[in-house]
Amino acid sequence: MPNFETVEVTTDLLIVGGGMAACGASVEAAHWAKKHGLKVALVDKAAMDRSGAVAQGLSAINQYLGLRDGENTIMDYVEYVRNDLMGVARDDLVYDIARHVDSTVHLFEKWGLPIWPKGEDDPFRVGQYQRGGRWQVMINGESYKIIVAEAAKNALNDAGAEIYERVFIVEPLLDGNRIAGAVGFSTRENKFYVFKARAVLCAMGGCVGVFRPRSSGEGLGRSWYPPFSTGSSAYFTIKAGAEMTCQEVRFIPVRFKDAYGPVGAWFLLFKSTATNANGDVYMQTNAAELEKWGRFGKVKPIPANLRNWLGMMDVTAGKGPIYMQTAEAIQRLAAKYEGDEKAFKKKMKHLENEAWEDFLDMTIGQALLWAACDIQPEVKESEIAAAEPYFIGSHSGASGAWVSGAEDIAPPEYFWGWANMTTVKGLFAAGDASGASSHKFSSGSHAEGRIASKSAMKFLVDNDDVPNVDAAAVEALKEKVLRPMTIFEENKDFTTAEEVNPNYIIPKQYKFRIQKLMDEYAGGWGSNFQTSRALLEKGMEYLTMLREDSEKLAARDLNELMRCWENIHRTLVAEAHIRTVLFREETRWPGYYFRADFPTIDDNWEVFVNSKYDPNTGEWEVFKRDIIRL
């Protein structure tokens, strides 16, 4: 086994991640670092230019209120988020992001992001940008992340900060209930990194790959959410001993089948409808089902999980496939030009280009699949399907750390000194790392990164003490982190085929096991998103065995070492999910998961389900927290 050099980095604030929240945190931290003479370091598993959920690009910014033009109010957005999550949301966190998000979008435009100007066909009467929906503005976004990352890197460099890319953070460093830094390793060099910090901002994204994906063969591993986001935010905060929230809330997006192309522009901008194979619009034919889901079945827009559920009902009834009627939508938009052949052809060509550009901006694989399947969207409909579950706090999910609200708006129960600080002193969370504040998307994640970073800087000014880092604990962590490589070296000659060995398991095999387990017992697509106490308890039994086997993960190189630890991170996310789904004895989010033994919504469960892991004993505590409305 090669020798690993230990590299020590000492800083005041450590930002972990490189996505939208981390970029927002960087811009804000750089400003306050210069003002107060503080040091900042950022470490990212990838490279900031193409890191995070919008790495491939985006065709719309999904959170923009338009406050300066009077398009919406902050409370309008709070009510929208609250209803979409069937009542389970932190009003104060959503409010805090919503009041700041527009300024972040204006920064994007200042930095060079092309935002579509208001068009003549825009159904919205006010504002300066072309709306795709009430909260969305359309962009030319293939280079969205590059533009935002460039601004973040420029700000960090101007403040004399340090940037470490291709370094995978594995474990937190603790001094009692105080964060003291983090450890990880380079994915390119034989280097073990020790980051000592007085405060840490966790922004490592959500989690994919816990459940078996629909894609197989040459598409193995394809997902809607980026495959390199593997639960590191949740793992880091859980292992630090932070209180977590909404770990039972997974998100299942309905997307164009097989290549996971987003459907938002088709529903909102193109005003398309989705039908079953018989041509029935399931949102209309299954509308009576909404009566079963209390007041949330009556709100507009209908919550995302209920929209999913109405489509799933038709699939279960044998009325699939489900189709997005793209041709019908395009024809309808061009209909007013009929009679003027030249104008009609021009409009049709424009709409056809927009249809392809929607994917070329952010999901190139979907454009390739359309071409491979001879699909012309202006001529032929296209299949859509529910994806496998993901764990994200920034979209229509809510999983993440339980964080403090802002002093001026949070109820006393939700405030403990500094906005966006977890229950671990000095550990802050933003983006997919913070929970119960859904629908922040890319712009809101950037804004929340700014909020958390400014708060972390205030924490550093208010607290000048330096946490203790135990050298012996660091050495133990180094041995633990590199152990998969040691296991391989010690046992590789036992068999002639490296992949088959009774003394270890390689990461790909391990991933197949966790995905099969979660799919079959915790309500993946293969079990029609249904589960029950009996299934969950059996799944927990197998997951316990799998965690034991994780001690025998083996890595042949740095890439496999990263894959080993990604799997270990996913496993803790899976355990948190099973435990909290077991605890919540109702079905609150049909379309995300269905408890067959508790098939209805229960007003007594309109609470937060929170959890806490004791890193010293390995014991879990799962409990309720009251929802306090603004």
XYZ file of C-alpha atoms in Angstrom:
630
model
C 0.000 0.000 0.000
C 1.346 3.456 -0.892
C 2.419 5.947 1.764
C -0.075 8.760 2.331
C 1.281 12.191 3.191
C -0.693 14.015 5.888
C -1.504 17.594 4.900
C -2.715 19.938 7.672
C -4.718 23.079 6.928
C -5.724 25.542 9.670
C -8.467 28.078 9.043
C -11.227 30.008 10.779
C -14.111 28.976 8.492
C -14.080 25.776 6.472
C -16.650 25.580 3.649
C -17.198 21.963 2.584
C -18.730 21.573 -0.865
C -18.628 23.291 -4.223
C -22.241 23.528 -5.396
C -24.620 26.468 -5.358
C -24.837 26.777 -1.555
C -21.053 26.612 -1.201
C -20.630 29.250 -3.920
C -23.061 31.552 -2.118
C -21.206 30.916 1.123
C -17.898 31.750 -0.569
C -19.017 35.137 -1.874
C -20.398 36.159 1.522
C -17.520 34.726 3.566
C -14.944 36.524 1.461
C -16.575 39.883 2.198
C -16.649 39.389 5.978
C -13.251 37.691 6.098
C -11.586 40.784 4.678
C -13.499 43.017 7.084
C -12.578 41.020 10.213
C -9.206 39.569 9.242
C -10.451 35.963 9.213
C -9.207 32.998 7.201
C -11.429 30.953 4.900
C -10.809 27.635 3.167
C -13.061 25.734 0.774
C -12.741 22.033 0.016
C -14.700 20.239 -2.714
C -14.814 16.601 -3.809
C -15.169 17.766 -7.427
C -14.131 21.038 -9.085
C -16.297 24.094 -8.478
C -16.910 24.874 -12.162
C -18.988 21.707 -12.587
C -19.837 20.739 -9.025
C -23.273 20.293 -7.526
C -26.812 19.713 -8.709
C -26.683 22.238 -11.581
C -23.285 21.064 -12.820
C -24.653 20.186 -16.261
C -26.636 23.406 -16.560
C -30.241 24.482 -16.073
C -32.989 25.994 -18.210
C -34.795 27.917 -15.466
C -34.258 29.444 -12.048
C -37.042 27.955 -9.964
C -37.170 30.436 -7.082
C -37.554 34.096 -7.922
C -40.290 36.068 -6.177
C -40.102 39.365 -8.085
C -40.471 41.457 -4.928
C -39.206 44.667 -6.533
C -42.016 44.501 -9.109
C -44.725 43.410 -6.699
C -45.178 40.034 -8.374
C -45.457 38.060 -5.131
C -45.050 38.427 -1.385
C -42.742 36.469 0.885
C -45.702 34.887 2.664
C -47.080 33.754 -0.711
C -43.974 31.625 -1.061
C -44.103 30.368 2.529
C -47.687 29.163 1.975
C -46.731 27.505 -1.321
C -43.888 25.545 0.297
C -45.949 24.666 3.362
C -48.764 23.244 1.220
C -46.502 21.368 -1.158
C -44.896 19.485 1.758
C -48.338 18.598 3.180
C -47.838 21.015 6.073
C -44.365 19.891 7.174
C -42.100 22.933 6.720
C -40.180 25.451 8.819
C -41.948 28.700 7.942
C -39.127 30.784 9.410
C -36.389 29.164 7.298
C -38.442 29.377 4.109
C -39.223 33.034 4.866
C -35.572 33.874 5.486
C -34.469 32.409 2.153
C -37.412 33.928 0.266
C -36.672 37.461 1.470
C -33.085 37.217 0.194
C -33.342 35.083 -2.946
C -34.150 37.856 -5.432
C -30.911 39.665 -4.618
C -29.019 36.458 -5.398
C -30.728 36.192 -8.808
C -29.815 39.809 -9.530
C -26.198 38.926 -8.728
C -26.353 36.059 -11.225
C -27.465 38.497 -13.915
C -24.733 40.951 -12.917
C -22.140 38.164 -13.250
C -23.282 37.416 -16.798
C -26.094 34.841 -16.630
C -28.519 35.399 -19.555
C -32.054 35.662 -18.114
C -34.822 35.778 -20.699
C -36.499 39.190 -20.864
C -40.259 39.384 -20.571
C -41.852 38.273 -23.842
C -45.009 39.346 -25.598
C -46.672 35.978 -24.922
C -45.830 35.996 -21.188
C -49.092 35.398 -19.281
C -47.675 37.193 -16.229
C -48.465 40.891 -16.342
C -45.603 42.380 -14.328
C -41.872 41.897 -13.923
C -38.811 42.166 -16.127
C -38.058 38.475 -16.745
C -39.774 35.806 -18.827
C -41.665 33.570 -16.434
C -41.906 29.811 -16.880
C -44.379 29.720 -13.990
C -45.333 31.772 -10.971
C -41.927 31.255 -9.316
C -39.704 30.385 -12.298
C -37.699 32.610 -14.656
C -36.214 31.215 -17.866
C -32.457 31.332 -18.489
C -29.886 30.259 -21.045
C -28.226 28.133 -18.432
C -25.729 25.690 -19.918
C -22.944 27.738 -18.284
C -24.981 28.627 -15.179
C -22.650 26.865 -12.725
C -19.476 28.081 -14.412
C -20.648 31.689 -14.084
C -21.615 31.315 -10.420
C -18.443 29.368 -9.563
C -16.234 31.974 -11.247
C -17.705 34.688 -9.018
C -17.162 32.503 -5.930
C -13.546 31.698 -6.795
C -12.782 35.332 -7.601
C -14.188 36.400 -4.223
C -12.208 33.734 -2.353
C -8.987 34.593 -4.148
C -9.512 38.294 -3.444
C -9.856 37.481 0.269
C -6.698 35.338 0.288
C -8.711 32.173 0.909
C -7.527 28.665 0.054
C -9.375 26.389 -2.383
C -8.865 22.618 -2.356
C -10.506 20.662 -5.181
C -10.636 16.886 -5.735
C -10.495 16.310 -1.966
C -13.232 14.091 -0.514
C -14.236 14.979 3.047
C -15.080 11.811 4.941
C -15.472 12.488 8.678
C -15.980 15.444 11.046
C -13.454 16.388 13.711
C -15.050 17.100 17.092
C -14.143 18.619 20.421
C -17.075 17.445 22.541
C -20.182 19.125 21.109
C -18.019 21.607 19.198
C -16.970 21.139 15.587
C -13.206 21.245 15.177
C -12.746 20.535 11.469
C -12.849 17.638 9.043
C -10.671 14.942 7.508
C -10.572 13.468 4.013
C -8.304 12.425 1.187
C -7.304 13.526 -2.290
C -8.932 11.626 -5.134
C -5.881 12.317 -7.317
C -2.835 12.073 -5.007
C -1.774 9.942 -2.048
C -2.596 12.650 0.480
C -4.658 12.572 3.670
C -6.059 15.993 4.614
C -6.693 17.336 8.112
C -8.648 20.597 8.162
C -8.677 22.340 11.542
C -11.364 25.005 11.765
C -13.197 27.081 14.338
C -16.397 26.815 12.278
C -17.506 24.528 9.458
C -20.201 25.168 6.861
C -21.549 21.905 5.462
C -22.854 22.148 1.875
C -22.009 18.793 0.312
C -25.310 18.174 -1.458
C -28.022 15.549 -1.118
C -28.012 11.821 -1.754
C -28.524 9.565 -4.752
C -27.813 5.854 -5.183
C -29.470 4.626 -1.978
C -32.345 3.102 -3.957
C -32.041 0.954 -7.067
C -32.191 3.200 -10.151
C -34.457 2.419 -13.083
C -31.503 2.573 -15.459
C -29.462 -0.568 -16.105
C -26.865 -1.858 -18.544
C -25.007 0.941 -20.254
C -27.213 3.413 -18.373
C -26.264 1.967 -14.980
C -26.050 4.704 -12.397
C -27.897 7.304 -14.463
C -30.106 9.368 -12.193
C -31.995 12.642 -12.143
C -30.035 14.043 -9.197
C -26.225 14.119 -9.723
C -24.653 10.702 -9.031
C -21.667 12.258 -7.254
C -23.918 13.569 -4.431
C -23.847 10.525 -2.192
C -25.085 11.597 1.223
C -21.982 13.332 2.548
C -23.931 16.279 4.010
C -26.226 14.031 6.007
C -23.408 11.671 7.015
C -21.232 14.555 8.201
C -23.941 16.197 10.300
C -25.273 12.882 11.658
C -21.777 11.703 12.633
C -21.123 15.060 14.310
C -24.123 14.357 16.535
C -26.392 17.018 15.011
C -30.150 16.771 15.306
C -31.658 15.900 11.911
C -35.137 16.494 10.519
C -37.417 15.015 7.857
C -35.182 12.034 7.142
C -38.362 10.179 6.170
C -39.121 12.700 3.409
C -37.626 11.411 0.182
C -38.336 13.049 -3.174
C -39.449 11.188 -6.287
C -39.500 13.351 -9.408
C -41.579 12.413 -12.438
C -39.278 12.905 -15.417
C -38.959 11.961 -19.073
C -38.318 8.242 -18.997
C -34.806 6.748 -19.057
C -32.767 9.942 -19.462
C -34.507 11.827 -16.614
C -35.118 15.027 -18.566
C -37.014 17.532 -16.343
C -40.675 18.149 -17.134
C -41.116 21.574 -15.513
C -40.785 23.665 -18.675
C -43.292 21.432 -20.470
C -45.934 21.792 -17.784
C -45.309 25.459 -16.951
C -43.943 27.123 -20.098
C -45.435 24.934 -22.832
C -48.668 24.243 -20.870
C -48.509 20.572 -21.809
C -50.737 17.849 -20.371
C -49.802 14.353 -19.240
C -52.047 11.422 -20.108
C -52.259 7.677 -19.678
C -52.014 5.326 -22.652
C -55.741 5.774 -23.341
C -55.334 9.521 -23.701
C -57.014 10.294 -20.350
C -55.639 13.279 -18.438
C -55.125 11.519 -15.109
C -55.122 14.772 -13.157
C -58.776 15.100 -14.211
C -59.974 11.493 -14.263
C -58.454 10.731 -10.844
C -59.350 14.093 -9.279
C -61.765 12.496 -6.780
C -58.760 10.853 -5.085
C -57.661 14.290 -3.857
C -60.586 14.342 -1.400
C -58.816 11.665 0.647
C -55.846 13.886 1.439
C -57.515 16.561 3.533
C -57.008 20.259 2.910
C -53.875 19.563 0.852
C -55.951 17.960 -1.899
C -57.735 21.278 -2.346
C -54.786 23.691 -2.589
C -53.413 25.119 -5.817
C -50.981 24.108 -7.117
C -51.652 20.507 -6.135
C -48.712 19.220 -4.048
C -46.040 17.434 -6.090
C -46.475 14.116 -4.301
C -50.219 14.106 -5.005
C -49.607 14.853 -8.684
C -47.246 11.883 -8.700
C -49.837 9.742 -6.935
C -52.605 10.372 -9.463
C -50.305 9.202 -12.254
C -49.117 6.192 -10.254
C -52.741 5.117 -9.805
C -53.116 4.736 -13.565
C -49.826 2.854 -13.881
C -50.930 0.439 -11.127
C -54.272 0.009 -12.895
C -52.490 -1.059 -16.090
C -53.178 2.159 -17.978
C -49.515 2.994 -18.661
C -47.309 4.179 -20.166
C -47.764 7.786 -19.098
C -47.133 10.329 -21.839
C -46.248 14.009 -22.011
C -48.293 15.310 -24.922
C -45.537 17.485 -26.379
C -46.947 17.656 -29.915
C -50.357 18.766 -28.698
C -48.789 21.489 -26.538
C -46.646 22.866 -29.363
C -49.543 22.833 -31.813
C -51.746 24.682 -29.321
C -49.139 27.395 -28.719
C -48.769 27.941 -32.462
C -52.494 27.754 -33.214
C -53.077 31.508 -33.150
C -50.729 31.866 -36.134
C -52.731 29.455 -38.312
C -53.889 31.112 -41.510
C -50.547 32.881 -41.859
C -48.376 30.060 -43.193
C -45.092 31.969 -42.861
C -45.797 33.117 -39.287
C -47.053 29.634 -38.331
C -43.911 27.912 -39.619
C -41.717 30.471 -37.880
C -43.524 29.973 -34.559
C -43.400 26.168 -34.899
C -39.658 26.309 -35.578
C -39.146 28.577 -32.576
C -41.090 26.229 -30.286
C -39.252 23.190 -31.647
C -35.921 24.883 -30.893
C -37.055 25.756 -27.366
C -38.087 22.142 -26.780
C -34.640 20.830 -27.689
C -32.825 23.683 -25.950
C -34.611 22.851 -22.693
C -32.613 19.598 -22.582
C -29.437 20.840 -24.241
C -29.198 23.389 -21.407
C -29.277 20.807 -18.640
C -29.927 17.165 -19.632
C -28.096 16.456 -22.847
C -28.751 12.725 -22.520
C -32.495 13.321 -22.989
C -31.897 15.065 -26.314
C -29.763 12.115 -27.395
C -32.478 9.664 -26.329
C -35.127 11.576 -28.248
C -32.932 11.408 -31.330
C -32.232 7.700 -30.795
C -35.964 6.956 -30.454
C -36.980 9.043 -33.500
C -38.982 11.418 -31.308
C -39.756 14.818 -32.736
C -41.540 16.629 -29.898
C -43.717 18.606 -32.296
C -44.922 15.338 -33.880
C -44.858 12.625 -31.221
C -45.567 12.323 -27.494
C -42.844 11.170 -25.078
C -42.956 8.835 -22.062
C -42.607 10.134 -18.526
C -42.154 8.051 -15.371
C -41.545 8.328 -11.652
C -37.831 8.094 -10.835
C -36.267 6.284 -7.891
C -36.191 8.139 -4.517
C -33.636 10.829 -3.684
C -32.790 12.651 -0.449
C -32.595 16.404 -0.961
C -33.581 19.429 1.077
C -33.511 21.939 -1.769
C -36.229 20.669 -4.132
C -39.517 19.002 -3.158
C -37.871 16.962 -0.406
C -37.043 18.229 3.077
C -34.338 16.026 4.602
C -31.375 17.665 6.313
C -30.022 19.054 9.545
C -32.211 20.864 12.071
C -30.831 24.405 12.061
C -31.417 27.620 13.952
C -33.594 30.255 12.362
C -32.838 33.961 12.079
C -33.101 36.008 15.273
C -35.627 38.519 13.906
C -38.184 35.986 12.620
C -37.672 32.571 14.238
C -39.841 31.524 17.212
C -37.741 31.091 20.406
C -37.951 27.309 20.026
C -36.234 27.565 16.629
C -33.436 29.973 17.543
C -30.217 29.167 19.385
C -27.794 31.959 18.657
C -26.760 31.983 14.995
C -28.868 31.432 11.864
C -28.361 28.088 10.113
C -26.211 26.635 12.878
C -26.990 23.003 13.630
C -27.295 21.741 17.190
C -23.519 21.178 17.131
C -21.669 24.344 18.127
C -19.907 25.951 15.170
C -21.359 23.581 12.537
C -23.540 25.334 9.953
C -25.589 23.853 7.097
C -26.991 25.173 3.818
C -28.548 23.896 0.601
C -29.316 20.182 0.682
C -27.549 19.959 4.053
C -30.272 21.909 5.903
C -33.730 20.441 6.378
C -37.389 21.490 6.499
C -36.870 24.424 4.085
C -37.865 22.957 0.736
C -38.168 24.607 -2.654
C -35.042 26.716 -2.449
C -33.666 25.103 -5.596
C -30.459 26.585 -7.052
C -31.048 30.273 -6.339
C -32.392 29.681 -2.838
C -29.501 27.346 -2.033
C -27.068 30.082 -3.089
C -28.983 32.591 -0.946
C -29.011 30.202 2.016
C -25.273 29.691 1.595
C -24.870 33.451 1.938
C -27.122 33.523 5.031
C -25.266 30.638 6.700
C -21.853 32.031 5.834
C -22.581 35.488 7.208
C -23.924 33.845 10.354
C -20.823 31.644 10.655
C -18.633 34.732 10.406
C -20.632 36.368 13.182
C -20.148 33.205 15.243
C -16.379 33.476 14.735
C -16.347 37.120 15.801
C -18.464 36.266 18.863
C -16.351 33.225 19.790
C -12.579 33.596 19.605
C -11.771 30.257 21.265
C -10.043 27.497 19.312
C -11.366 23.923 19.632
C -8.934 21.188 20.531
C -7.956 18.631 17.904
C -6.753 15.355 19.403
C -3.700 14.143 17.442
C -4.380 10.528 18.428
C -7.954 10.786 17.157
C -6.675 12.149 13.853
C -4.283 9.212 13.452
C -7.107 6.798 14.223
C -9.262 8.469 11.586
C -6.456 8.264 9.050
C -6.159 4.525 9.616
C -9.952 4.170 9.373
C -10.261 6.220 6.178
C -7.481 4.326 4.391
C -8.445 0.892 5.738
C -10.175 -0.272 2.502
C -6.831 -0.010 0.690
C -5.091 -1.907 3.484
C -7.738 -4.657 3.369
C -7.237 -5.102 -0.352
C -3.438 -5.256 -0.112
C -3.565 -7.813 2.683
C -6.045 -10.128 0.945
C -5.707 -9.627 -2.815
C -3.567 -12.741 -3.382
C -6.051 -15.091 -1.728
C -7.946 -15.479 -5.042
C -7.012 -15.218 -8.689
C -9.955 -12.909 -9.464
C -9.739 -9.652 -7.511
C -13.498 -9.088 -7.620
C -14.281 -12.390 -5.874
C -12.722 -12.763 -2.441
C -14.184 -14.083 0.846
C -12.171 -11.559 2.842
C -13.564 -8.364 1.370
C -16.296 -6.756 -0.734
C -15.633 -4.260 -3.516
C -17.703 -1.044 -3.610
C -19.735 -1.878 -6.718
C -20.976 -5.113 -5.158
C -21.801 -3.300 -1.942
C -23.790 -0.635 -3.810
C -25.867 -3.291 -5.563
C -26.730 -4.778 -2.173
C -27.875 -1.535 -0.561
C -29.905 -0.550 -3.613
C -31.664 -3.930 -3.793
C -32.342 -3.879 -0.056
C -33.826 -0.367 -0.040
C -35.819 -0.943 -3.226
C -37.505 -4.078 -1.917
C -38.033 -3.181 1.758
C -38.143 0.624 1.986
C -40.457 1.376 -0.920
C -38.447 1.826 -4.117
C -39.822 1.789 -7.648
C -39.530 -2.017 -7.846
C -42.059 -2.332 -5.005
C -44.283 0.425 -6.407
C -43.078 2.799 -3.666
C -44.976 0.813 -1.002
C -43.668 -0.342 2.348
C -44.911 -1.414 5.790
C -43.656 -2.039 9.307
C -42.882 -5.675 8.532
C -40.920 -4.731 5.401
C -39.075 -1.899 7.116
C -38.087 -4.063 10.078
C -36.787 -6.781 7.753
C -34.940 -4.094 5.790
C -33.387 -2.794 9.022
C -32.242 -6.326 9.848
C -30.465 -6.651 6.504
C -29.106 -3.117 6.700
C -27.514 -3.927 10.057
C -25.762 -6.869 8.424
C -24.663 -4.630 5.575
C -23.187 -2.067 7.976
C -21.160 -4.885 9.523
C -19.933 -5.866 6.057
C -18.916 -2.264 5.368
C -15.946 -2.940 7.652
C -14.665 -5.270 4.894
C -14.959 -2.834 1.978
C -11.817 -2.965 -0.167
C -10.310 -0.418 -2.548
C -7.792 -1.099 -5.321
C -7.083 2.574 -6.003
C -8.080 6.095 -4.978
C -11.226 6.027 -7.080
C -12.441 2.882 -5.355
C -11.495 4.338 -1.975
C -13.855 7.204 -2.781
C -16.536 4.708 -3.846
C -16.127 2.800 -0.566
C -16.732 5.911 1.493
C -19.595 7.077 -0.704
C -21.296 3.769 0.089
C -20.649 4.158 3.821
C -22.195 7.625 3.663
C -25.232 6.265 1.795
C -25.680 3.506 4.378
C -26.108 5.949 7.251
C -28.621 7.938 5.185
C -30.518 4.694 4.499
C -30.600 3.836 8.198
C -31.887 7.292 9.154
C -34.600 6.920 6.514
C -35.820 3.498 7.616
C -35.902 4.524 11.274
C -37.918 7.684 10.627
C -40.349 6.096 8.134
C -41.002 3.441 10.804
C -41.627 6.155 13.385
C -44.152 8.154 11.305
C -47.242 5.939 11.375
C -49.216 7.423 8.494
C -49.018 8.040 4.759
C -48.480 11.794 4.400
C -46.738 11.833 1.024
C -48.361 9.323 -1.349
C -46.409 9.570 -4.564
C -43.179 9.661 -2.531
C -43.916 6.573 -0.448
C -46.990 4.689 0.743
C -47.276 2.956 4.129
C -49.589 0.058 3.282
C -50.246 -0.539 7.003
C -51.078 3.159 7.626
C -52.597 4.176 4.261
C -54.135 7.537 5.220
C -52.992 10.961 6.320
C -53.375 11.666 10.056
C -53.609 15.224 11.433
C -51.934 14.038 14.653
C -48.772 13.508 12.592
C -48.560 17.072 11.292
C -45.283 17.397 13.163
C -41.585 17.200 12.407
C -40.014 13.801 12.877
C -36.477 14.493 14.091
C -33.659 12.130 14.894
C -30.277 12.141 16.561
C -27.382 9.711 16.393
C -24.906 9.386 19.248
C -21.457 9.061 17.607
C -20.026 7.601 20.827
C -22.556 4.808 21.379
C -24.062 4.339 17.909
C -27.546 4.673 19.416
C -30.419 6.506 17.676
C -33.179 8.650 19.113
C -36.268 9.460 16.996
C -38.828 11.975 18.274
C -41.394 14.639 17.359
C -40.954 18.416 17.160
C -43.912 20.786 16.981
C -44.554 22.813 13.841
C -44.757 26.524 14.746
C -46.322 28.757 12.099
C -45.340 32.327 11.353
